């Protein structure tokens, strides 16, 4: 196992490479973490899952903190990400949510009308989800890298609530958006409040950066995103600004939305593999840091192919304001040894013009 030193120490983390990079400051090495780094690619996670469901793990701070630490211990990544799911706050406010293996979140009673909205009550993390802050506190007490808190973006959570489960096209959600924009707006405002409450609780408990996963916004046209989603996301990022930690925004297949995303106010944007980093750099506001964007499928290829793909990403990376990541989550069948190798490659990389060099 690599870099066990990454767990158990407690230096002043405000200058950790992840946070420096997110602030656009020079770094000694490029920081790297992986979306869905805790999960089924790790045998130690699968061992925990034999004893408990995903929802049970999130409700047990010791277990959730342990699973949060697993990829940090194994891979020596530059950040931990809280082990949870984007739908856990919905379960915490009393909705019947089931996370089905191989399927994703399933909502027993979908929300499809103004009347359904009345079933949604405000999320109060201290009362509804005391395990959330406790998990963050426990994990942070053992970490020597920053912990990233996260929440689902309003469109992505709305799509699960309206569809009642995963959907390839988000057709029902988009139909509600177009047919009944007022109900849609009220639903998104509610979900932005849920995200803000959850992220505030996570930061107060020790999270040093936050990521909003608005994974499915790529299914929207720029016009629809700007009209029906952006104002709510902008308000969410404004609210998060008061927390004083870097705010990352990620959406899969959102290359056509980069200018709109830029105007929502994030400090960093996660790009998937479809947008070359140098193009993202040109199109996003210059002060916004970039995160991404190795195709997760590259981690299923033989080692030399993976090495070449990592080199291609690094060759396009900006000199400052850059965090290496995948363009989406780790595939469950990924060999974890290859992920550790990616971390070694990224840490060993030296760009000619990269400010601070050891
Ligand atoms: O990144 C991490 O390591 C932190 C943990 C994390 C999970 N879900 C745990 C999880 C994070 C950040 C998420 C976010 C999440 N969940 C998103 C946004 C990121 C993305 O992938 O776009 C979305 C859309 C979800 C909803 C969700 N939950 C899906 C689509 C699935 C997969 C279902 C499956 O089995 O294929 C889940 C389940 C889930 N969430 C797993 C994990 C580790 C795997 C299932 C399990 O262990 O039972």
PDB file of C-alpha atoms and ligand atoms in Angstrom, residues 34-40 45 49 54 81-86 99-105 150 156 160 213 215-216 250 328, ligand 1:
ATOM      1  CA  UNK A  34     -10.890  10.314  -8.044  1.00  0.00           C
ATOM      2  CA  UNK A  35     -14.644  10.742  -8.142  1.00  0.00           C
ATOM      3  CA  UNK A  36     -16.146   7.598  -6.564  1.00  0.00           C
ATOM      4  CA  UNK A  37     -12.711   6.670  -5.188  1.00  0.00           C
ATOM      5  CA  UNK A  38     -14.411   4.968  -2.247  1.00  0.00           C
ATOM      6  CA  UNK A  39     -16.464   2.151  -3.610  1.00  0.00           C
ATOM      7  CA  UNK A  40     -16.636  -1.149  -5.357  1.00  0.00           C
ATOM      8  CA  UNK A  45     -14.981  -1.505   0.584  1.00  0.00           C
ATOM      9  CA  UNK A  49     -20.582  -3.853   2.027  1.00  0.00           C
ATOM     10  CA  UNK A  54     -24.786   1.720   1.459  1.00  0.00           C
ATOM     11  CA  UNK A  81     -14.325  12.690  -0.266  1.00  0.00           C
ATOM     12  CA  UNK A  82     -17.008  12.098   2.305  1.00  0.00           C
ATOM     13  CA  UNK A  83     -18.574   8.679   1.881  1.00  0.00           C
ATOM     14  CA  UNK A  84     -22.251   9.269   1.307  1.00  0.00           C
ATOM     15  CA  UNK A  85     -24.558   9.602  -1.674  1.00  0.00           C
ATOM     16  CA  UNK A  86     -26.315  12.514  -3.315  1.00  0.00           C
ATOM     17  CA  UNK A  99     -30.153   2.700  -3.520  1.00  0.00           C
ATOM     18  CA  UNK A 100     -30.289  -0.475  -5.614  1.00  0.00           C
ATOM     19  CA  UNK A 101     -26.996  -2.077  -6.594  1.00  0.00           C
ATOM     20  CA  UNK A 102     -26.484  -1.932 -10.349  1.00  0.00           C
ATOM     21  CA  UNK A 103     -29.447   0.456 -10.701  1.00  0.00           C
ATOM     22  CA  UNK A 104     -28.998   3.562  -8.546  1.00  0.00           C
ATOM     23  CA  UNK A 105     -31.374   5.589  -6.356  1.00  0.00           C
ATOM     24  CA  UNK A 150     -20.369  17.112  -1.455  1.00  0.00           C
ATOM     25  CA  UNK A 156     -29.655  16.064 -10.815  1.00  0.00           C
ATOM     26  CA  UNK A 160     -34.254  11.411  -9.521  1.00  0.00           C
ATOM     27  CA  UNK A 213     -22.338  16.916  -8.410  1.00  0.00           C
ATOM     28  CA  UNK A 215     -24.091  15.017 -13.006  1.00  0.00           C
ATOM     29  CA  UNK A 216     -27.027  15.013 -15.422  1.00  0.00           C
ATOM     30  CA  UNK A 250     -19.239  19.019 -11.946  1.00  0.00           C
ATOM     31  CA  UNK A 328     -16.486  10.691 -14.166  1.00  0.00           C
TER      32      UNK A 328
HETATM   33  O1  LIG B   1     -16.756   9.624  -4.640  1.00  0.00           O
HETATM   34  C1  LIG B   1     -16.763   8.961  -3.579  1.00  0.00           C
HETATM   35  O2  LIG B   1     -15.906   8.109  -3.336  1.00  0.00           O
HETATM   36  C2  LIG B   1     -17.792   9.279  -2.502  1.00  0.00           C
HETATM   37  C3  LIG B   1     -18.997   8.530  -2.504  1.00  0.00           C
HETATM   38  C4  LIG B   1     -20.123   8.790  -3.499  1.00  0.00           C
HETATM   39  C5  LIG B   1     -21.141   7.828  -3.723  1.00  0.00           C
HETATM   40  N1  LIG B   1     -22.074   8.382  -4.556  1.00  0.00           N
HETATM   41  C6  LIG B   1     -21.216   6.495  -3.113  1.00  0.00           C
HETATM   42  C7  LIG B   1     -21.879   5.438  -3.873  1.00  0.00           C
HETATM   43  C8  LIG B   1     -20.436   9.912  -4.261  1.00  0.00           C
HETATM   44  C9  LIG B   1     -19.677  11.221  -4.421  1.00  0.00           C
HETATM   45  C10 LIG B   1     -21.666   9.638  -4.924  1.00  0.00           C
HETATM   46  C11 LIG B   1     -22.345  10.624  -5.779  1.00  0.00           C
HETATM   47  C12 LIG B   1     -23.434  10.181  -6.659  1.00  0.00           C
HETATM   48  N2  LIG B   1     -24.391   9.236  -6.422  1.00  0.00           N
HETATM   49  C13 LIG B   1     -23.703  10.772  -7.907  1.00  0.00           C
HETATM   50  C14 LIG B   1     -22.912  11.908  -8.512  1.00  0.00           C
HETATM   51  C15 LIG B   1     -21.656  11.417  -9.133  1.00  0.00           C
HETATM   52  C16 LIG B   1     -21.856  10.683 -10.436  1.00  0.00           C
HETATM   53  O3  LIG B   1     -21.562   9.492 -10.474  1.00  0.00           O
HETATM   54  O4  LIG B   1     -22.271  11.321 -11.402  1.00  0.00           O
HETATM   55  C17 LIG B   1     -24.824  10.133  -8.455  1.00  0.00           C
HETATM   56  C18 LIG B   1     -25.457  10.418  -9.796  1.00  0.00           C
HETATM   57  C19 LIG B   1     -25.262   9.179  -7.491  1.00  0.00           C
HETATM   58  C20 LIG B   1     -26.446   8.277  -7.591  1.00  0.00           C
HETATM   59  C21 LIG B   1     -25.979   6.868  -7.536  1.00  0.00           C
HETATM   60  N3  LIG B   1     -25.662   6.206  -6.354  1.00  0.00           N
HETATM   61  C22 LIG B   1     -25.712   5.975  -8.610  1.00  0.00           C
HETATM   62  C23 LIG B   1     -25.925   6.300 -10.083  1.00  0.00           C
HETATM   63  C24 LIG B   1     -25.223   4.776  -8.046  1.00  0.00           C
HETATM   64  C25 LIG B   1     -24.717   3.533  -8.774  1.00  0.00           C
HETATM   65  C26 LIG B   1     -25.607   2.361  -8.724  1.00  0.00           C
HETATM   66  C27 LIG B   1     -24.824   1.099  -9.080  1.00  0.00           C
HETATM   67  O5  LIG B   1     -24.789   0.196  -8.234  1.00  0.00           O
HETATM   68  O6  LIG B   1     -24.257   1.047 -10.175  1.00  0.00           O
HETATM   69  C28 LIG B   1     -25.203   4.942  -6.649  1.00  0.00           C
HETATM   70  C29 LIG B   1     -24.722   3.983  -5.654  1.00  0.00           C
HETATM   71  C30 LIG B   1     -23.427   4.310  -5.027  1.00  0.00           C
HETATM   72  N4  LIG B   1     -23.144   5.492  -4.432  1.00  0.00           N
HETATM   73  C31 LIG B   1     -22.320   3.419  -4.865  1.00  0.00           C
HETATM   74  C32 LIG B   1     -21.363   4.113  -4.131  1.00  0.00           C
HETATM   75  C33 LIG B   1     -20.050   3.598  -3.641  1.00  0.00           C
HETATM   76  C34 LIG B   1     -22.194   1.984  -5.375  1.00  0.00           C
HETATM   77  C35 LIG B   1     -23.200   1.038  -4.885  1.00  0.00           C
HETATM   78  C36 LIG B   1     -22.982   0.241  -3.603  1.00  0.00           C
HETATM   79  O7  LIG B   1     -21.911   0.182  -2.957  1.00  0.00           O
HETATM   80  O8  LIG B   1     -23.979  -0.393  -3.271  1.00  0.00           O
END
